[in-house]
Coordinates of C-alpha atoms and ligand atoms in Angstrom, one line a residue:
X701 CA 10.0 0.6 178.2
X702 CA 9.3 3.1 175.3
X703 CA 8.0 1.2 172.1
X704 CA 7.5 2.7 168.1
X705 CA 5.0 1.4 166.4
X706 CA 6.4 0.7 162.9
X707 CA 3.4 0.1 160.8
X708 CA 4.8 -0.5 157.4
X709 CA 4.4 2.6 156.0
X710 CA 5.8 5.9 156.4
X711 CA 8.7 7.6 157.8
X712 CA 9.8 5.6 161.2
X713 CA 13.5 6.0 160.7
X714 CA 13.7 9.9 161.0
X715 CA 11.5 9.1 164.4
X716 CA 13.9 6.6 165.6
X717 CA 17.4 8.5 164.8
X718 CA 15.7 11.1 166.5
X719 CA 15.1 9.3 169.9
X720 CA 18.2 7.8 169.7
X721 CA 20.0 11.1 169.2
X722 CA 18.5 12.1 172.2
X723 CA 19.6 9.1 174.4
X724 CA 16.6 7.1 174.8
X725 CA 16.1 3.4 173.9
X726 CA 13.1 2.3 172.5
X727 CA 11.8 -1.3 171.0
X728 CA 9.6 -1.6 168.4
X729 CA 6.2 -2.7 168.3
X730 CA 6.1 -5.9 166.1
X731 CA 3.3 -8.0 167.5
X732 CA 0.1 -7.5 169.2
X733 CA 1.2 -8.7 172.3
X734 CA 4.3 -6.0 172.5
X735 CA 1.9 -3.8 173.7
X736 CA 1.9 -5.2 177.1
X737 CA 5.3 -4.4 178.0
X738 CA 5.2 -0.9 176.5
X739 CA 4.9 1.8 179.2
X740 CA 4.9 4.3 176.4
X741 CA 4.4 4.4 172.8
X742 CA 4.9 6.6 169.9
X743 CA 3.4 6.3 166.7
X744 CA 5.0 8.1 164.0
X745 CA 2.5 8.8 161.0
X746 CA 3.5 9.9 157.6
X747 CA 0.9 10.5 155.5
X748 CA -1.9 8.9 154.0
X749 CA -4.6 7.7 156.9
X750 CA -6.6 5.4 155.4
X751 CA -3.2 3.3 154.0
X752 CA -1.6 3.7 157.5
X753 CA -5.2 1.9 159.3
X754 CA -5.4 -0.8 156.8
X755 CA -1.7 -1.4 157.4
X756 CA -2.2 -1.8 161.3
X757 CA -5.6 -3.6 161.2
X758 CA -4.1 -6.4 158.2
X759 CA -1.1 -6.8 160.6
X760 CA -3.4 -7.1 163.8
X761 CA -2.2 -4.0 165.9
X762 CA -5.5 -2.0 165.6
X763 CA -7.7 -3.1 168.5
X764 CA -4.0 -3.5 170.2
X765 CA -3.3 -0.1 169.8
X766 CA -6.8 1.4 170.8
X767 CA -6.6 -1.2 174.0
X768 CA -3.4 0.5 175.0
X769 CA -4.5 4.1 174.5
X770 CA -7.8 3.1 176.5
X771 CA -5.1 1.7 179.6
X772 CA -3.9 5.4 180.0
X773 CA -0.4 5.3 179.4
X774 CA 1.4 7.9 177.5
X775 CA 0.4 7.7 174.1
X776 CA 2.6 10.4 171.5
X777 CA 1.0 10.3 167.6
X778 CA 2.4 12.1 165.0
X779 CA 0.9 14.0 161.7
X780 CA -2.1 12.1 160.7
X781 CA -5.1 14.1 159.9
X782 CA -8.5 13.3 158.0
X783 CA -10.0 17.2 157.2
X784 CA -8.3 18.5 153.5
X785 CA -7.4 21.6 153.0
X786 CA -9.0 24.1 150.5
X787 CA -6.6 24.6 147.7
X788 CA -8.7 28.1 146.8
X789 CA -6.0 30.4 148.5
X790 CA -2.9 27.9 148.6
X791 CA -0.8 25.2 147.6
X792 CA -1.7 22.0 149.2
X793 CA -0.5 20.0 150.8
X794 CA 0.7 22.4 153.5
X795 CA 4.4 21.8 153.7
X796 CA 7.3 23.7 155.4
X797 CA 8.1 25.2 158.7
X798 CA 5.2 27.1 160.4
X799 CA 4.6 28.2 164.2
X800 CA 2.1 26.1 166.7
X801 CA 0.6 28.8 169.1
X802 CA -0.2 26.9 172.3
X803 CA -4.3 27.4 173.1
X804 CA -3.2 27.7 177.1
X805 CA -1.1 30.6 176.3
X806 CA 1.6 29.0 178.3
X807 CA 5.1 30.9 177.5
X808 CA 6.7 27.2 176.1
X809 CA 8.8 27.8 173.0
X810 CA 7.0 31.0 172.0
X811 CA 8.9 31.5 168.5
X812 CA 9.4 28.0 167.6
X813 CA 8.4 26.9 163.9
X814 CA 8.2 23.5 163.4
X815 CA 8.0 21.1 160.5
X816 CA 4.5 20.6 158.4
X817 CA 4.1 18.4 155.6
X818 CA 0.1 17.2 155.1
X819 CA -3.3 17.4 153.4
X820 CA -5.1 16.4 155.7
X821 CA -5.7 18.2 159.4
X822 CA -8.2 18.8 161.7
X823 CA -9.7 22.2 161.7
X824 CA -10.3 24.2 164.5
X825 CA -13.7 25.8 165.0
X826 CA -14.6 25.8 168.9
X827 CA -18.0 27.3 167.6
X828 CA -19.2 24.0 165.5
X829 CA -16.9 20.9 167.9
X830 CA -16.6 22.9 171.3
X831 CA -15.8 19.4 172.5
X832 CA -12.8 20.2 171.0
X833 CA -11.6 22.6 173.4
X834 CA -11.5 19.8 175.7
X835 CA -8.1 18.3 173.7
X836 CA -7.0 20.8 171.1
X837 CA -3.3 22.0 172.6
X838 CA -2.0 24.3 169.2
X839 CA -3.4 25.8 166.4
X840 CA -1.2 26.6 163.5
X841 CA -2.9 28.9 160.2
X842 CA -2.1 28.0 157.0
X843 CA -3.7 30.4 154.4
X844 CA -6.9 32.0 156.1
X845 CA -7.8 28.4 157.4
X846 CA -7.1 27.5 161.1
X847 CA -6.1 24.0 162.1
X848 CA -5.7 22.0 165.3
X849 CA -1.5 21.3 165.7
X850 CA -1.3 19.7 168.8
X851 CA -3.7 18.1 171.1
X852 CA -4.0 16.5 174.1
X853 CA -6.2 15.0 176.5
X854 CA -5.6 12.5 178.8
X855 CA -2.5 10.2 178.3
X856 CA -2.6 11.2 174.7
X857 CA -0.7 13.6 173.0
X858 CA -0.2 14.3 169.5
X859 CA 1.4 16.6 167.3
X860 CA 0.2 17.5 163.2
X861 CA 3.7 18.7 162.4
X862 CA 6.7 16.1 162.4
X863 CA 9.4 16.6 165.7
X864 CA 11.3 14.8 164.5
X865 CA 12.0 16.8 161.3
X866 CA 11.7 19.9 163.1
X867 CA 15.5 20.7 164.2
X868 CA 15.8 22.0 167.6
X869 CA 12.0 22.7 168.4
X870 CA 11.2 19.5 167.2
X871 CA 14.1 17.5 169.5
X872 CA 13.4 20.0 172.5
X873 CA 9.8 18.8 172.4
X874 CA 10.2 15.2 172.2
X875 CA 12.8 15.1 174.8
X876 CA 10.5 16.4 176.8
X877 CA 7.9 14.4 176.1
X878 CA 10.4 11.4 176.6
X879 CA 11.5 12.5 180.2
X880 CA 8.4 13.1 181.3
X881 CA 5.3 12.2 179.4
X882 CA 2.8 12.2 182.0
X883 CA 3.9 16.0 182.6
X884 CA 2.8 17.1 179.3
X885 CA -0.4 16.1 179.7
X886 CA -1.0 18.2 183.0
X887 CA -3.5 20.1 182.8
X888 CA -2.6 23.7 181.4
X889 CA -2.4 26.1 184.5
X890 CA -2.3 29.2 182.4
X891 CA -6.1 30.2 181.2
X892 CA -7.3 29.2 177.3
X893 CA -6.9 31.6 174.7
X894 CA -9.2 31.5 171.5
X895 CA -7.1 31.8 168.4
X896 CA -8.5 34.2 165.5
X897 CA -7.4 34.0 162.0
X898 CA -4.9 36.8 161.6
X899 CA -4.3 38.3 157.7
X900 CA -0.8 36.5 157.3
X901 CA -0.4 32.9 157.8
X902 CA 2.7 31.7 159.5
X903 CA 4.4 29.7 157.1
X904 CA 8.2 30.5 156.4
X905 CA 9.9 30.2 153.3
X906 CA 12.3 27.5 152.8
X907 CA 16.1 27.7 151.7
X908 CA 17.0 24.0 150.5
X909 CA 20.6 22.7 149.9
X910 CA 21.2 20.3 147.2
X911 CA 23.7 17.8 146.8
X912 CA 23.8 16.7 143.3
X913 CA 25.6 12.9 143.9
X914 CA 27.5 10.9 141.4
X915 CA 30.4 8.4 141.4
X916 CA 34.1 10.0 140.3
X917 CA 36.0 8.4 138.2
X918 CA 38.1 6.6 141.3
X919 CA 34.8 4.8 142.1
X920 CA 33.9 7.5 145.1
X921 CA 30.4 8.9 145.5
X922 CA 30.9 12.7 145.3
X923 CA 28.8 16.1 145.7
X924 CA 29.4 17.5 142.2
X925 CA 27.8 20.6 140.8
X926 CA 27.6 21.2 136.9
X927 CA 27.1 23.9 134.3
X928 CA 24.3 23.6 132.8
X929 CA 24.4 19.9 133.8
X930 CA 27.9 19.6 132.8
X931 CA 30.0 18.2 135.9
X932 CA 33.3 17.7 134.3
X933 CA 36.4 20.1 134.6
X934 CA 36.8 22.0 131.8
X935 CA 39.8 23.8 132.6
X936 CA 42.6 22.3 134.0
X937 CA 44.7 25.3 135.8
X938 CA 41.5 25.9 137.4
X939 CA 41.9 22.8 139.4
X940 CA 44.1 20.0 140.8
X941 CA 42.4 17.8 138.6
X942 CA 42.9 17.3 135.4
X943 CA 40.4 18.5 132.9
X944 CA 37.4 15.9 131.8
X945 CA 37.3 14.9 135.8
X946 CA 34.1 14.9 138.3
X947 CA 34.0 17.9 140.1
X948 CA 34.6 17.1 143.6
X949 CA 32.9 19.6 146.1
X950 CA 33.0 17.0 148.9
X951 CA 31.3 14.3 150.7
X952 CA 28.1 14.0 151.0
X953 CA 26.8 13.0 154.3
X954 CA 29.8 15.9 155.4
X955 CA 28.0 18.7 153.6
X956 CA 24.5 17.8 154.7
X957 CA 25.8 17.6 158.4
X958 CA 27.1 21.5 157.5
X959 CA 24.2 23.1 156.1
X960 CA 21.9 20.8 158.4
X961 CA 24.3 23.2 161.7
X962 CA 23.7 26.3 159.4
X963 CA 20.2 26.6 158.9
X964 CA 18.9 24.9 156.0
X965 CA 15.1 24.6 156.2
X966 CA 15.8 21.2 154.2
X967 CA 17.9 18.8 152.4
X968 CA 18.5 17.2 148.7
X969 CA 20.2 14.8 147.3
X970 CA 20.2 13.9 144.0
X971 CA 22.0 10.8 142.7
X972 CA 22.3 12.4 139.2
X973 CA 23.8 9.4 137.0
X974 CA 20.8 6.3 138.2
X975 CA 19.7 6.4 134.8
X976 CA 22.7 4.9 133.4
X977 CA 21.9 1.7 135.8
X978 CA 20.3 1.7 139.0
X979 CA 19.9 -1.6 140.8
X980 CA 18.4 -1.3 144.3
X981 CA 20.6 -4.1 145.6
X982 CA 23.8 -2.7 147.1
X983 CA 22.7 0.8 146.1
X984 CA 25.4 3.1 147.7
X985 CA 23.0 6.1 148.2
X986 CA 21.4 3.7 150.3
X987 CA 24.1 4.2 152.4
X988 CA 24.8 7.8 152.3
X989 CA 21.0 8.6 153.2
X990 CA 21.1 6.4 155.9
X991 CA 24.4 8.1 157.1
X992 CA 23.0 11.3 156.6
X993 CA 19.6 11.0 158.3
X994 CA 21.3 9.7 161.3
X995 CA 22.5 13.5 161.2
X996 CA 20.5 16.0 160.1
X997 CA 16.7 16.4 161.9
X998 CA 15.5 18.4 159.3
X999 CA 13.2 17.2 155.9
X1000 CA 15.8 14.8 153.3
X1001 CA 14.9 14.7 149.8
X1002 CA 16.2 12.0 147.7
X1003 CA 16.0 11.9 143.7
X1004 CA 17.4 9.7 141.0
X1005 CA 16.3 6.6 140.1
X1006 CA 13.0 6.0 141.8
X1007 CA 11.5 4.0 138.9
X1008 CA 11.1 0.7 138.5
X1009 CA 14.5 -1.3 138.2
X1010 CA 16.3 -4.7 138.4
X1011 CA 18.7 -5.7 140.3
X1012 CA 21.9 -7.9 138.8
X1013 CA 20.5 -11.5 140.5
X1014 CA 17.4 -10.6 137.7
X1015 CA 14.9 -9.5 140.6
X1016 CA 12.8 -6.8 139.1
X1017 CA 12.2 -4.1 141.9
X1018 CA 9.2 -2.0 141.7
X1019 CA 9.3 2.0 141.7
X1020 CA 7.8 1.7 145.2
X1021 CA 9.7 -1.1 146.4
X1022 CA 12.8 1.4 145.2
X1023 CA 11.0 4.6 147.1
X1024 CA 10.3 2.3 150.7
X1025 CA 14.1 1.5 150.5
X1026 CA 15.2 5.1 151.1
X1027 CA 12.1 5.9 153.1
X1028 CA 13.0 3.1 155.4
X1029 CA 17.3 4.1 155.5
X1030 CA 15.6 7.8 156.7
X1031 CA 14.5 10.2 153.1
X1032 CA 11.5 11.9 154.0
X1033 CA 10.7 12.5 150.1
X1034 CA 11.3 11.0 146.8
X1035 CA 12.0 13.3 143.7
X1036 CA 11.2 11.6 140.6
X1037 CA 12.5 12.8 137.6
X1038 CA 12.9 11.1 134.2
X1039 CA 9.9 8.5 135.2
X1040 CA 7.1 11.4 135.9
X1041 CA 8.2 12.7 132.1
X1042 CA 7.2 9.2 130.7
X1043 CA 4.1 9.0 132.7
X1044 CA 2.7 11.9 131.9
X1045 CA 3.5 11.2 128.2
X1046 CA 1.0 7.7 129.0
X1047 CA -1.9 9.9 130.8
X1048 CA -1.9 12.1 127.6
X1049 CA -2.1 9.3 125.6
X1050 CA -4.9 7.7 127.5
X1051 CA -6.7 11.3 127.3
X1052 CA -5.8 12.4 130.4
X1053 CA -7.4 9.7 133.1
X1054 CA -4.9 8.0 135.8
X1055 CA -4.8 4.3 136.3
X1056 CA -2.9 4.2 139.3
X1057 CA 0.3 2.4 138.1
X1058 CA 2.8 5.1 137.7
X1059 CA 5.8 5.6 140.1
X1060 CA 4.1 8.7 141.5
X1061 CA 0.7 6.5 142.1
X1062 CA 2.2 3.8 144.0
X1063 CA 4.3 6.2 145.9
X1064 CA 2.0 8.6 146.6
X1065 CA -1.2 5.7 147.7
X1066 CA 1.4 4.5 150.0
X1067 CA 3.2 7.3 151.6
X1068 CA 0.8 9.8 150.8
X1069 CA 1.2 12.7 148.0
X1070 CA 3.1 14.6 150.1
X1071 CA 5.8 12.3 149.8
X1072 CA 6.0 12.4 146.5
X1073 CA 8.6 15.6 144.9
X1074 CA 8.9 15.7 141.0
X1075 CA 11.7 17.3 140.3
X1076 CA 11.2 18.8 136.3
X1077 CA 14.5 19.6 134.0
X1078 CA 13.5 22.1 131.5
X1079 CA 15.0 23.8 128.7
X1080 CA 14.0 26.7 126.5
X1081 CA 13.2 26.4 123.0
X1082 CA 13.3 29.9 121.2
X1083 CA 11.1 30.3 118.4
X1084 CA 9.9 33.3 116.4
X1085 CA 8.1 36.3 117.6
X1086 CA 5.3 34.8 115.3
X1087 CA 5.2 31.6 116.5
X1088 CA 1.9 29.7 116.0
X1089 CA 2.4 26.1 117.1
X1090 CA 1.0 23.7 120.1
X1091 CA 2.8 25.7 122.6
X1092 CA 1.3 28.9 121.9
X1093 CA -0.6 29.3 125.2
X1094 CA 2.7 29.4 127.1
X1095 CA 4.9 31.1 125.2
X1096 CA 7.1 33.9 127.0
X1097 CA 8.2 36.7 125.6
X1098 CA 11.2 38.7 126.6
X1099 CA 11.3 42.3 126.7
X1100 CA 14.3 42.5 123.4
X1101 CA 10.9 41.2 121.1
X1102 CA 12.4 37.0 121.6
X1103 CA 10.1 34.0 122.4
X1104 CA 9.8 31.0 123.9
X1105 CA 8.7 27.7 125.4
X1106 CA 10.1 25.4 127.9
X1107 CA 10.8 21.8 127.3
X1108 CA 10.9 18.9 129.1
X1109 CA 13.9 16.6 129.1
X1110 CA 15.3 13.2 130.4
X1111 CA 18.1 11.5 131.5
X1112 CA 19.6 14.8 133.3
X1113 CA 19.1 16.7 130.5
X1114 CA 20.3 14.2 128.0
X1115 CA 17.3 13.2 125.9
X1116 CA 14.3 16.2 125.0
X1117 CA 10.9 15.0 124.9
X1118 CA 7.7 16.3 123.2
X1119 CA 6.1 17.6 126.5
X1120 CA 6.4 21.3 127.7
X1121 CA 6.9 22.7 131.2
X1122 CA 3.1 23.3 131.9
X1123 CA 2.1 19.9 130.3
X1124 CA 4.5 17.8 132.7
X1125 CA 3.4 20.1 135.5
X1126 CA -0.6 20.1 135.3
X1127 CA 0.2 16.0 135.0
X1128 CA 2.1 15.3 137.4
X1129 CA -0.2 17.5 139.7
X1130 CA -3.2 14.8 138.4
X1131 CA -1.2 11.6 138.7
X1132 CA -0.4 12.9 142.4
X1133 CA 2.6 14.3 143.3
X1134 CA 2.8 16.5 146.4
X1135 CA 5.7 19.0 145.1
X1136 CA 7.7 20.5 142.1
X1137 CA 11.2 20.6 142.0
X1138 CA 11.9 23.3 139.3
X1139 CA 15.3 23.2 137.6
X1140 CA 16.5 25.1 134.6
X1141 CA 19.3 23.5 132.2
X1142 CA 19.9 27.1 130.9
X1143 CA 20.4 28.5 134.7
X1144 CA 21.7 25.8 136.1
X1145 CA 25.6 26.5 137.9
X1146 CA 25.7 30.0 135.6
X1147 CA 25.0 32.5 138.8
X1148 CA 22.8 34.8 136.7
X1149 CA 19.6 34.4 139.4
X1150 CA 16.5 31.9 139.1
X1151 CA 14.5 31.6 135.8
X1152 CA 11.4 34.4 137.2
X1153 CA 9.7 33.6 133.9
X1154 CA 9.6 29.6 134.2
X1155 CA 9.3 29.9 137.9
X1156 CA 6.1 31.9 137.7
X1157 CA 4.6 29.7 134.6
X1158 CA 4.6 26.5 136.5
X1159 CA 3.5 28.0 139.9
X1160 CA 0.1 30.0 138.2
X1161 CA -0.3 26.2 136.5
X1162 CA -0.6 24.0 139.6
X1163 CA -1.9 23.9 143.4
X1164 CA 1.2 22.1 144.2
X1165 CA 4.4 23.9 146.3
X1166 CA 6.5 25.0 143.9
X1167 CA 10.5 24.5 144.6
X1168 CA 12.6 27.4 142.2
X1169 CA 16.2 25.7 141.3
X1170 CA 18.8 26.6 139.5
X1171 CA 21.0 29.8 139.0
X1172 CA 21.6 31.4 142.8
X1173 CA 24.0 33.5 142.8
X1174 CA 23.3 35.7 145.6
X1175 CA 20.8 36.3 148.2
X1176 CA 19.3 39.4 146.3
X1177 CA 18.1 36.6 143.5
X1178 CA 15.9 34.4 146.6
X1179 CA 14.3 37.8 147.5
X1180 CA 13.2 38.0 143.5
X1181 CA 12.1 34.4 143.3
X1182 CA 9.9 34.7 146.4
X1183 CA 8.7 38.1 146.0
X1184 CA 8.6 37.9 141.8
X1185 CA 6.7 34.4 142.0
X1186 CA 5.3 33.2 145.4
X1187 CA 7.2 30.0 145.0
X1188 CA 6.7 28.7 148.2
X1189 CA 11.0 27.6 148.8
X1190 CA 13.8 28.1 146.7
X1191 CA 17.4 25.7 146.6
X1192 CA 20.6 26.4 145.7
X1193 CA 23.5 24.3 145.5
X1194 CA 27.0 25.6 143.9
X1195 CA 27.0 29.2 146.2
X1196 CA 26.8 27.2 149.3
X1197 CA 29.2 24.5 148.5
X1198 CA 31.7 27.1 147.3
X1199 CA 30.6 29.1 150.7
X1200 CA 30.6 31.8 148.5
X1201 CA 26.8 32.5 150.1
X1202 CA 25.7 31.6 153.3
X1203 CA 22.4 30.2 154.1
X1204 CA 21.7 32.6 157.2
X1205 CA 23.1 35.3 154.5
X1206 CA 20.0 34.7 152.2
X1207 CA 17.5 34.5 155.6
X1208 CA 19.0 37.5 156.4
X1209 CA 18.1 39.0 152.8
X1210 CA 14.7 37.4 153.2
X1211 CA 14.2 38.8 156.2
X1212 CA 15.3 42.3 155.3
X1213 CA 12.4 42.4 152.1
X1214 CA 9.9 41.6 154.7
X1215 CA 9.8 37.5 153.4
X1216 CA 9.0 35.3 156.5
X1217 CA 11.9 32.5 157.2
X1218 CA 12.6 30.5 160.0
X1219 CA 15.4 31.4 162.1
Ligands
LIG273 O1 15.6 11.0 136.2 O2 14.5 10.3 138.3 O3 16.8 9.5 137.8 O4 16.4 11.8 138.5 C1 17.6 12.3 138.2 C2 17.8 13.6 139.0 O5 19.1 14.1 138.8 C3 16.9 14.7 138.5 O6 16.4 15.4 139.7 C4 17.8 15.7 137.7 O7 17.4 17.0 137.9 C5 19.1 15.4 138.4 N1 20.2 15.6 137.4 C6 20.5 14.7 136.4 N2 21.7 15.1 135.8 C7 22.1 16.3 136.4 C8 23.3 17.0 136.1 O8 23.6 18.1 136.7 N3 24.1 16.6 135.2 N4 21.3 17.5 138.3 C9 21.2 16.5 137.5 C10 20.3 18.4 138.4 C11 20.0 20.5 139.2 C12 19.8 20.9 140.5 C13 20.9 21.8 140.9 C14 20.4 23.2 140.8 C15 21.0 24.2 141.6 N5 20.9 19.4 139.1 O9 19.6 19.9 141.4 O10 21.3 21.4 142.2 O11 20.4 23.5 139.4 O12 22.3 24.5 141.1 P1 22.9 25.9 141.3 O13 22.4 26.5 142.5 O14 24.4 25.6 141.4 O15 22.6 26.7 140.0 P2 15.8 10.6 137.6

């Protein structure tokens, strides 16, 4: 019988839909003495290491665990990793889709990428651990370091990227595993190859879909896309509906099962109204993640409302408490918006030093930082050519002799607060977060192309990913964010719900400028 072990942390859903997807049954681990029945085990880690062994040795499973990998039966463990990157050359943590070249040179899935998301890793350097060569399988490069992606020795076999998440490659790989996994262990018949760091590291690009989410006026949770955050109708011939309605671009799970089948290197949804009222009991997104990630086998984002809330019975819900609830119905990420604005607004007061209780502490101690997206809604603020104020040191100036600064806002655009762009970014970077999500109120839904100059502020300010958002109208304006800014993945939303773009349309693009994407 194949058993997870779900540990109380992380991910385990996308692992289980996964397995499930492909046929198998499984049981879960839930006690020490489930081991004994197990006649193979997978443990999918997410994230933070240290978290994820405390977890098993406070619930007992530990020595369990090591007892059964020691009793030589198949053994699959995912993603954990204890060597950090250097951020000198890159953003870290490493996420997106990047190859595995197999060390035995074996002809397996030659172009497949598969899906990254980590700090941590285990480098590869047969020079100082030659022991290694003994169980490192893959190496994967991420800037001009080298890291160990798969190993194996023995009954155990383990992966650094997430299967999982990894479409296709990822599914083929586990089913393999899961039909056989004695055979993956076989010794390699093909001879080992030494892997040399090449100039270019493999990492792709990523095209994300986003599915802003909100309920329409019947009641119904909807994709909706705004102007400028402005989701209602405005002009009534336009559209069935009458003006001052929800624009309806369809269902959600619907959508995400379409540009899952088309090629989107990712997902995000947005639930873009939680800070009306956002009680975790009964929370219909709950629902439509769940639905969703039962789908899709790629990485699901999922933003709005992860702060701390009650529910109607009076319990109060903690930020995390909120976060492990989509975690656990299958979201890979959390995007916090409005709440990483107020906390950053506290470390400045404090002068700058963390205490560890904001949402993207919590979130980020648990599920490690990688979990952890902030997704930023700025706006610019013109000002004179002259301008001398606190915002001096990032003011841009446009060509026609105008200037200005970018500020933060709340609420989906609702409320601005005294905190610029680069302020909220270098924060949120300190408090932990693993990603920016970088919208623009002034780009959003207009088609004029991504905000190049906000785009390349925050990315030269932090050592985070950098998401660009807002304002794709074609494929030519992904080319300009990636080649104008290095952002390291760019999402649209309104040109592929409308269909007037298609995601392998802007790979394509990509592709053409010489920009590396995954197929
Ligand atoms: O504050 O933690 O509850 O999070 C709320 C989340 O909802 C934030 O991520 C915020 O950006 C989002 N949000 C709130 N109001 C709106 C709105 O549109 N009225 N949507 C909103 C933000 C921006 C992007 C959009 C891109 C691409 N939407 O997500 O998808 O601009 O659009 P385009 O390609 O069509 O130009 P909290």
């Amino acid at each position: 019988m194949l058993f997870l072990l779900d540990y109380g942390a992380g991910n385990v859903t996308s692992l289980a839909n996964s397995i499930r997807q492909l046929g198998h049954e499984f049981r879960w681990i839930e006690q020490p003495t489930d081991f004994a029945q197990a006649t193979s085990l997978v443990f999918p880690g997410v994230g933070a290491f240290e978290s994820a062994i405390q977890h098993l040795a406070r619930r007992g499973l530990l020595e369990p665990l090591r007892e059964y990998i020691r009793s030589g039966r198949p053994y699959f463990g995912i993603c954990i990793g204890m060597q950090r990157f250097s951020d000198h050359d890159k953003s870290v943590p490493h996420i997106g889709w990047n190859s595995a070249d197999l060390l035995d040179a074996s002809p397996e899935e030659p172009d497949a990428f598969y899906y990254f998301v980590h700090s941590y890793c285990a480098k590869y350097n047969p020079e100082k651990y030659p022991e290694a060569a003994e169980w490192a399988h893959a190496t994967t490069q991420y800037g001009q370091e080298l890291f160990i992606s798969a190993v194996r020795k023995g009954n155990v076999f383990g992966t650094q990227f997430h299967p999982e998440k990894s479409g296709d490659a990822g599914l083929a790989l586990l089913a393999k595993w899961l039909r056989a996994p004695d055979a993956v262990h076989a010794p390699a018949a093909a001879p080992r190859v030494a892997r040399a760091l090449s100039p270019t590291h493999g990492l792709t690009k990523r095209i994300i879909a986003c599915m802003d989410v909100r309920a329409n006026d019947a009641g119904d949770l909807v994709v909706t896309k705004g102007d400028q955050y402005d989701v209602r109708e405005k002009d009534p011939s336009a559209a069935v509906i009458a003006a001052g309605a929800v624009r309806n671009l369809g269902k959600p799970v619907a959508l995400a099962a379409r540009y899952y089948a088309a090629g989107a290197d990712e997902l995000c949804l947005l639930n873009i109204t939680s800070f009306r009222h956002s009680p975790l009991q009964d929370q219909p997104m709950l629902a439509v993640v769940r639905a969703a990630a039962e789908r899709l086998f790629v990485p699901l984002t999922i933003g709005g409302g992860i702060k701390d809330s009650v529910d109607p019975d009076g319990t109060a819900r903690s930020a995390l408490e909120v976060a492990s609830a989509y975690f656990r119905a299958g979201a890979d990420k959390v995007s916090i918006g409005s709440e990483a604005v107020y906390a950053v607004e506290r470390l400045r007061a404090r002068g700058g030093a963390a205490d560890g209780t904001s949402a993207i502490e919590t979130i980020a101690h648990a599920y490690g930082r990688q979990a952890v997206v902030v997704s930023i809604d700025p706006r610019r603020v013109s000002v004179g050519a002259d301008y001398d104020g606190p915002y001096k040191d990032e003011l841009v100036r446009g060509a026609d002799g105008t200037a200005w600064w970018y500020q933060c806002t709340v609420s989906g655009g609702r409320e601005s607060r005294p905190l610029s762009v680069v302020q909220l970014a270098q924060g949120v970077d300190v408090l932990g977060a693993g990603e920016i999500l970088l919208n623009s109120i002034d780009r959003d839904g207009t088609g004029l192309g991504f905000d190049l100059d906000l785009l390349a502020l925050v990315k030269r300010s932090v050592r985070i990913p950098v998401v660009a958002s807002s304002g794709a109208g074609s494929a030519a304006h992904f080319v300009d964010a990636f080649a104008q800014t290095g952002v390291e993945a760019a999402l649209a939303a309104g040109i592929f719900h409308r269909e007037e773009v298609g995601i392998d349309e802007v790979k394509d693009a990509l592709r053409a400028a010489g920009i590396h994407v995954r197929r």
